[in-house]
Structures are given as structure tokens and as C-alpha cells.
């Protein structure tokens, strides 16, 4: 394994992302949770890597994102940061480490930045977490917001269906996007909301809006890596475009290996010392 060089690579920053919105260039974002995957997706040219708390689902096998801890997020984030030469790395602050206590929010953000080397943090919610957002920003840590279907609130919603279909919730979402922009957030993720509403938000705020299940009228797109690669097969929402069927590829490779070992075909002479 080699240590790859970062010479002549121009890093993505919050300014790059803002410029991309201004010139209408769409922003690409994917999740990653470990060194090897982050290295591949960074070399492919992704703009933003999200160390999402979806690690709780796809890495740890939990049903929701709630159980993952700050220490676990920092472990995933530091592995990703070691791999990345170009992409901007944003890390979810996990459930329970920022809501309702801005001092704790600041402490969590500082731990993530200091211990993982990431470039920014992401938090879920609008006006109700304004104090925490402002406190984190006061320390010079860039904050990405997340509105719509916010998975840390799944027990409040009770279902993973599309959010903000009703006028009241849609208006609150627009107001919350403005609050996050006024606070100084550099971008907002909108998850699983009607495309027309997402487009309206992207036209209303001056900061980049990245969608997942929010249509094509926003400034960029994000997907969970394991879902778009077809490693997870049980999760197939309408918004997910599957770019590979890695579960089949991996299953075939594992089965061939097992068969070769059983048949005493592996290792052969050229694979031995
Ligand atoms: O944790 C995550 O992967 C996310 C994306 C779904 C945006 O927050």
C-alpha cells in the first residue's frame, strides 16, 4: 500500500462550494466512513465527503442513526480524513451531542475538528438548534445544516415518508433554511421533501443546498455510498439511483474463494513461498 501524494491538488473549501452555486455547477457529495472507500471516492473527484451518522446503519447495523457515539464518529472521520486529498470533509454531530445545550454542541464540534482533522460539521434542525449553531460558528467551525426528513428525529416523525407536503411544515422548512443562512451556515442538506419546495429553498437562500430525495432543482446531490453501490439491497427508496450491484460482485467473490479453499485449489504453487 502506498501513501498517495497531494501535490498540485486544489482542495475544495466552503468558498469553492459557494462559487459552484454562483456559476451553476452542481455539487457532488457522497458518504464514506473508512480510509479505503474515502480514498477511492476522493480520487474519483467527489466534492464533499460526508462522514454521516448513517454509519450507525450501514457500518454498525443499527436500525436508526441514534445509537452512534461521538467517539465512534471521530474514529470514522479520522480514517476518512487520512485518505482525502481534495474533497471537503463534513462530519455529522451525533444525536444527543448538540441539541439543547450550546456548550456541549461547541465541545462536540471542537472534538470532531481537533481529533479527526475534518473540515466542518453537520447538524439536523432549524430554529430549535439556532443557539448551538451560532456557538459552533463562533469558534470558526463551518456548519452544514440538515432539514426535511432528519433521521435523528425519526421517533418524532414515526415514519420515513416524504416531509413538508403540508403548507405549515413547508413554510417552517423555508423559515428554518433562512435561519440557518442568517446564522452563517455554509450549506444545507434537504432530505426527502417535494422537489418544488426544495427548488424554492435553493432559490431563496444564497448558500448551496444539497438534496437527497429533493429533486434536481437544488445545487447538489448526496447519496449514502453503500446504497448507491448496491451493497445494501434492502433499502430502495424512489430517490435512490443504484450505480452498481456490489452485493452480487462481493457475494460471487466470497463464494469463489470459499470454493477454492475447500477444493484445495487456493493457494497454488505460484501463490506459495
Ligand atoms: O448520515 C447521512 O448519511 C446523512 C445523509 C443521508 C445526508 O445525513
Short mmCIF file of C-alpha atoms and ligand atoms in Angstrom, two decimals:
data_model
loop_
_atom_site.label_atom_id
_atom_site.label_comp_id
_atom_site.label_asym_id
_atom_site.label_seq_id
_atom_site.Cartn_x
_atom_site.Cartn_y
_atom_site.Cartn_z
CA UNK A 1 0.00 0.00 0.00
CA UNK A 2 1.38 3.42 -0.91
CA UNK A 3 0.92 6.80 0.67
CA UNK A 4 -0.51 8.91 -2.15
CA UNK A 5 0.78 12.39 -2.90
CA UNK A 6 -1.27 15.57 -2.57
CA UNK A 7 1.00 17.71 -4.75
CA UNK A 8 -0.85 20.02 -7.20
CA UNK A 9 -4.31 19.09 -5.91
CA UNK A 10 -6.55 22.08 -5.20
CA UNK A 11 -8.64 21.40 -2.10
CA UNK A 12 -12.37 22.08 -2.02
CA UNK A 13 -13.31 24.72 0.56
CA UNK A 14 -16.53 26.44 1.61
CA UNK A 15 -15.58 29.21 -0.85
CA UNK A 16 -15.27 26.70 -3.70
CA UNK A 17 -18.76 25.40 -2.90
CA UNK A 18 -20.21 28.92 -2.82
CA UNK A 19 -18.58 29.70 -6.18
CA UNK A 20 -20.01 26.48 -7.62
CA UNK A 21 -23.52 27.58 -6.64
CA UNK A 22 -22.93 31.02 -8.18
CA UNK A 23 -21.83 29.59 -11.52
CA UNK A 24 -24.48 26.87 -11.52
CA UNK A 25 -22.06 23.94 -11.23
CA UNK A 26 -23.72 21.09 -9.35
CA UNK A 27 -22.01 19.87 -6.17
CA UNK A 28 -21.42 16.11 -5.75
CA UNK A 29 -21.44 14.61 -2.27
CA UNK A 30 -21.29 11.02 -1.00
CA UNK A 31 -20.89 9.43 2.40
CA UNK A 32 -17.78 7.50 3.44
CA UNK A 33 -16.81 6.05 6.78
CA UNK A 34 -13.40 4.42 6.31
CA UNK A 35 -9.97 5.01 4.73
CA UNK A 36 -10.19 2.67 1.74
CA UNK A 37 -13.58 3.84 0.45
CA UNK A 38 -12.77 7.50 1.13
CA UNK A 39 -9.59 7.19 -0.88
CA UNK A 40 -11.42 5.81 -3.91
CA UNK A 41 -14.23 8.37 -3.82
CA UNK A 42 -11.77 11.24 -3.30
CA UNK A 43 -9.68 10.09 -6.27
CA UNK A 44 -12.87 9.84 -8.34
CA UNK A 45 -13.30 13.58 -7.83
CA UNK A 46 -16.16 13.92 -5.34
CA UNK A 47 -16.59 17.48 -4.00
CA UNK A 48 -17.80 16.71 -0.47
CA UNK A 49 -17.42 13.56 1.64
CA UNK A 50 -19.99 13.25 4.40
CA UNK A 51 -18.98 11.11 7.36
CA UNK A 52 -22.66 10.60 8.07
CA UNK A 53 -24.21 9.20 11.19
CA UNK A 54 -25.73 6.74 8.69
CA UNK A 55 -22.58 4.85 9.77
CA UNK A 56 -24.86 3.76 12.61
CA UNK A 57 -26.95 1.89 10.00
CA UNK A 58 -24.53 0.76 7.30
CA UNK A 59 -21.39 0.18 9.38
CA UNK A 60 -22.78 -0.84 12.77
CA UNK A 61 -26.11 -2.42 11.74
CA UNK A 62 -28.34 -0.32 13.99
CA UNK A 63 -31.91 0.34 12.92
CA UNK A 64 -31.57 4.12 13.36
CA UNK A 65 -28.82 6.76 13.49
CA UNK A 66 -29.46 7.45 17.18
CA UNK A 67 -27.08 4.99 18.89
CA UNK A 68 -23.80 6.11 17.28
CA UNK A 69 -21.49 7.97 19.69
CA UNK A 70 -19.23 10.98 19.31
CA UNK A 71 -16.15 8.77 19.83
CA UNK A 72 -17.33 6.42 17.06
CA UNK A 73 -17.97 9.34 14.68
CA UNK A 74 -14.49 10.69 15.40
CA UNK A 75 -12.98 7.25 14.67
CA UNK A 76 -14.77 7.07 11.29
CA UNK A 77 -13.95 10.71 10.47
CA UNK A 78 -10.23 10.41 11.25
CA UNK A 79 -10.00 7.33 8.98
CA UNK A 80 -11.65 9.28 6.15
CA UNK A 81 -9.54 12.40 6.64
CA UNK A 82 -6.31 10.35 6.35
CA UNK A 83 -7.43 9.27 2.87
CA UNK A 84 -8.59 12.57 1.46
CA UNK A 85 -6.51 14.92 -0.67
CA UNK A 86 -9.14 17.08 -2.42
CA UNK A 87 -12.67 16.70 -1.06
CA UNK A 88 -14.21 18.81 1.68
CA UNK A 89 -14.97 16.57 4.68
CA UNK A 90 -18.08 17.16 6.79
CA UNK A 91 -18.95 15.11 9.85
CA UNK A 92 -22.36 14.59 11.48
CA UNK A 93 -22.51 15.54 15.15
CA UNK A 94 -24.42 12.57 16.54
CA UNK A 95 -27.77 12.61 18.32
CA UNK A 96 -27.52 13.94 21.88
CA UNK A 97 -24.26 15.83 21.41
CA UNK A 98 -25.57 19.25 20.32
CA UNK A 99 -29.33 19.60 20.87
CA UNK A 100 -30.47 21.73 23.81
CA UNK A 101 -27.03 22.67 25.09
CA UNK A 102 -24.88 25.02 23.06
CA UNK A 103 -21.81 24.49 25.29
CA UNK A 104 -21.98 20.76 24.62
CA UNK A 105 -22.52 21.48 20.91
CA UNK A 106 -19.35 23.57 20.84
CA UNK A 107 -17.38 20.92 22.77
CA UNK A 108 -18.56 18.21 20.34
CA UNK A 109 -17.67 20.27 17.26
CA UNK A 110 -14.24 21.09 18.64
CA UNK A 111 -13.56 17.43 19.47
CA UNK A 112 -14.51 16.42 15.91
CA UNK A 113 -12.31 19.10 14.33
CA UNK A 114 -9.32 18.57 16.65
CA UNK A 115 -9.33 14.76 16.86
CA UNK A 116 -10.33 13.86 13.29
CA UNK A 117 -8.93 16.74 11.24
CA UNK A 118 -12.26 17.15 9.42
CA UNK A 119 -13.22 20.44 7.80
CA UNK A 120 -16.74 21.02 9.07
CA UNK A 121 -19.68 19.58 11.00
CA UNK A 122 -23.33 18.90 10.14
CA UNK A 123 -26.34 19.24 12.44
CA UNK A 124 -30.02 18.44 11.99
CA UNK A 125 -32.73 21.04 12.65
CA UNK A 126 -33.60 24.72 12.27
CA UNK A 127 -34.66 27.42 14.74
CA UNK A 128 -34.69 24.99 17.67
CA UNK A 129 -30.91 24.46 17.41
CA UNK A 130 -30.04 28.06 16.45
CA UNK A 131 -28.08 28.69 19.68
CA UNK A 132 -25.95 25.59 19.15
CA UNK A 133 -25.29 26.52 15.51
CA UNK A 134 -24.23 30.06 16.46
CA UNK A 135 -21.98 28.80 19.25
CA UNK A 136 -20.19 26.34 16.93
CA UNK A 137 -19.79 29.01 14.26
CA UNK A 138 -18.37 31.41 16.87
CA UNK A 139 -15.39 29.06 17.18
CA UNK A 140 -14.72 29.28 13.45
CA UNK A 141 -16.09 25.83 12.65
CA UNK A 142 -18.09 25.73 9.39
CA UNK A 143 -21.59 24.29 9.88
CA UNK A 144 -23.78 22.48 7.35
CA UNK A 145 -27.49 22.34 8.23
CA UNK A 146 -29.90 19.47 7.51
CA UNK A 147 -33.69 19.91 7.16
CA UNK A 148 -36.66 17.85 5.97
CA UNK A 149 -36.54 14.18 6.90
CA UNK A 150 -33.93 14.45 9.64
CA UNK A 151 -33.22 10.86 10.71
CA UNK A 152 -32.22 11.81 14.28
CA UNK A 153 -35.90 12.81 14.77
CA UNK A 154 -37.34 9.58 13.37
CA UNK A 155 -39.22 8.77 16.56
CA UNK A 156 -40.95 12.19 16.37
CA UNK A 157 -41.94 11.59 12.71
CA UNK A 158 -42.79 7.90 13.24
CA UNK A 159 -42.16 7.13 9.55
CA UNK A 160 -39.56 7.66 6.79
CA UNK A 161 -42.11 9.12 4.35
CA UNK A 162 -41.70 12.44 2.48
CA UNK A 163 -41.72 15.51 4.79
CA UNK A 164 -43.16 19.02 4.33
CA UNK A 165 -46.00 18.09 2.00
CA UNK A 166 -48.37 20.27 4.05
CA UNK A 167 -48.17 24.08 3.88
CA UNK A 168 -47.35 24.63 7.57
CA UNK A 169 -44.38 22.25 7.58
CA UNK A 170 -43.21 23.58 4.19
CA UNK A 171 -43.29 27.18 5.47
CA UNK A 172 -41.38 26.17 8.63
CA UNK A 173 -38.76 24.49 6.46
CA UNK A 174 -38.30 27.66 4.38
CA UNK A 175 -38.09 29.76 7.56
CA UNK A 176 -35.55 27.33 9.06
CA UNK A 177 -33.41 27.46 5.91
CA UNK A 178 -33.34 31.27 6.22
CA UNK A 179 -32.41 30.97 9.93
CA UNK A 180 -29.51 28.65 9.08
CA UNK A 181 -28.35 31.01 6.33
CA UNK A 182 -28.58 34.05 8.66
CA UNK A 183 -26.63 32.18 11.34
CA UNK A 184 -23.80 31.70 8.84
CA UNK A 185 -24.09 28.05 7.77
CA UNK A 186 -22.20 27.42 4.52
CA UNK A 187 -24.67 24.84 3.10
CA UNK A 188 -27.88 22.98 3.86
CA UNK A 189 -28.91 19.37 3.16
CA UNK A 190 -32.59 18.85 2.33
CA UNK A 191 -33.78 15.27 2.72
CA UNK A 192 -36.88 13.67 1.23
CA UNK A 193 -39.12 16.68 0.55
CA UNK A 194 -41.13 17.67 -2.55
CA UNK A 195 -38.89 18.80 -5.43
CA UNK A 196 -40.77 22.08 -5.90
CA UNK A 197 -40.21 23.06 -2.26
CA UNK A 198 -36.51 22.15 -2.43
CA UNK A 199 -36.11 24.25 -5.59
CA UNK A 200 -37.79 27.18 -3.85
CA UNK A 201 -35.40 26.89 -0.90
CA UNK A 202 -32.38 26.75 -3.23
CA UNK A 203 -33.64 29.90 -4.97
CA UNK A 204 -34.38 31.66 -1.67
CA UNK A 205 -31.10 31.17 0.18
CA UNK A 206 -27.74 32.25 -1.18
CA UNK A 207 -25.82 29.25 0.24
CA UNK A 208 -25.58 25.86 -1.53
CA UNK A 209 -28.49 23.46 -0.99
CA UNK A 210 -27.67 19.76 -1.37
CA UNK A 211 -30.55 17.35 -1.85
CA UNK A 212 -31.25 13.70 -1.12
CA UNK A 213 -34.70 12.80 -2.39
CA UNK A 214 -35.30 16.51 -3.03
CA UNK A 215 -35.32 16.61 -6.85
CA UNK A 216 -32.96 18.18 -9.37
CA UNK A 217 -33.60 21.87 -8.73
CA UNK A 218 -31.11 22.15 -5.88
CA UNK A 219 -27.39 22.97 -6.01
CA UNK A 220 -26.05 19.45 -5.48
CA UNK A 221 -26.85 15.84 -4.61
CA UNK A 222 -25.84 13.47 -1.84
CA UNK A 223 -26.33 9.70 -1.51
CA UNK A 224 -25.26 7.10 1.02
CA UNK A 225 -22.34 5.24 -0.56
CA UNK A 226 -23.46 1.74 0.45
CA UNK A 227 -26.90 2.35 -1.08
CA UNK A 228 -25.67 3.73 -4.42
CA UNK A 229 -23.13 0.90 -4.73
CA UNK A 230 -25.82 -1.72 -4.09
CA UNK A 231 -24.05 -3.10 -1.02
CA UNK A 232 -27.26 -2.56 0.95
CA UNK A 233 -30.05 -4.18 -1.07
CA UNK A 234 -32.96 -3.92 1.35
CA UNK A 235 -33.17 -0.09 1.18
CA UNK A 236 -34.59 1.04 -2.17
CA UNK A 237 -36.40 4.37 -1.94
CA UNK A 238 -37.58 6.06 -5.15
CA UNK A 239 -34.82 8.69 -4.98
CA UNK A 240 -32.01 6.13 -4.92
CA UNK A 241 -30.18 5.53 -8.19
CA UNK A 242 -28.09 2.35 -7.81
CA UNK A 243 -24.83 2.69 -9.75
CA UNK A 244 -23.51 -0.83 -9.12
CA UNK A 245 -24.53 -4.18 -7.71
CA UNK A 246 -21.60 -4.69 -5.40
CA UNK A 247 -23.52 -7.10 -3.20
CA UNK A 248 -23.59 -9.59 -6.10
CA UNK A 249 -19.98 -8.88 -7.06
CA UNK A 250 -18.83 -9.41 -3.46
CA UNK A 251 -21.03 -12.46 -2.92
CA UNK A 252 -19.60 -14.12 -6.04
CA UNK A 253 -16.04 -13.32 -4.98
CA UNK A 254 -16.59 -14.69 -1.45
CA UNK A 255 -18.27 -17.85 -2.80
CA UNK A 256 -15.45 -18.44 -5.29
CA UNK A 257 -12.84 -18.02 -2.54
CA UNK A 258 -14.66 -20.45 -0.23
CA UNK A 259 -14.99 -22.97 -3.04
CA UNK A 260 -11.30 -22.65 -3.96
CA UNK A 261 -10.20 -23.17 -0.34
CA UNK A 262 -12.47 -26.21 0.07
CA UNK A 263 -11.25 -27.65 -3.25
CA UNK A 264 -7.59 -27.15 -2.18
CA UNK A 265 -7.20 -25.02 -5.31
CA UNK A 266 -6.07 -21.99 -3.31
CA UNK A 267 -3.22 -21.34 -2.75
CA UNK A 268 -1.50 -22.92 -5.73
CA UNK A 269 2.28 -23.19 -6.23
CA UNK A 270 2.71 -19.68 -7.67
CA UNK A 271 0.84 -18.27 -4.68
CA UNK A 272 3.15 -20.01 -2.20
CA UNK A 273 6.72 -19.37 -0.97
O1 LIG B 1 -25.95 10.45 7.70
C1 LIG B 1 -26.13 10.58 6.48
O2 LIG B 1 -25.71 9.77 5.65
C2 LIG B 1 -26.87 11.76 6.03
C3 LIG B 1 -27.27 11.81 4.59
C4 LIG B 1 -28.46 10.95 4.39
C5 LIG B 1 -27.49 13.19 4.12
O3 LIG B 1 -27.15 12.64 6.80
#
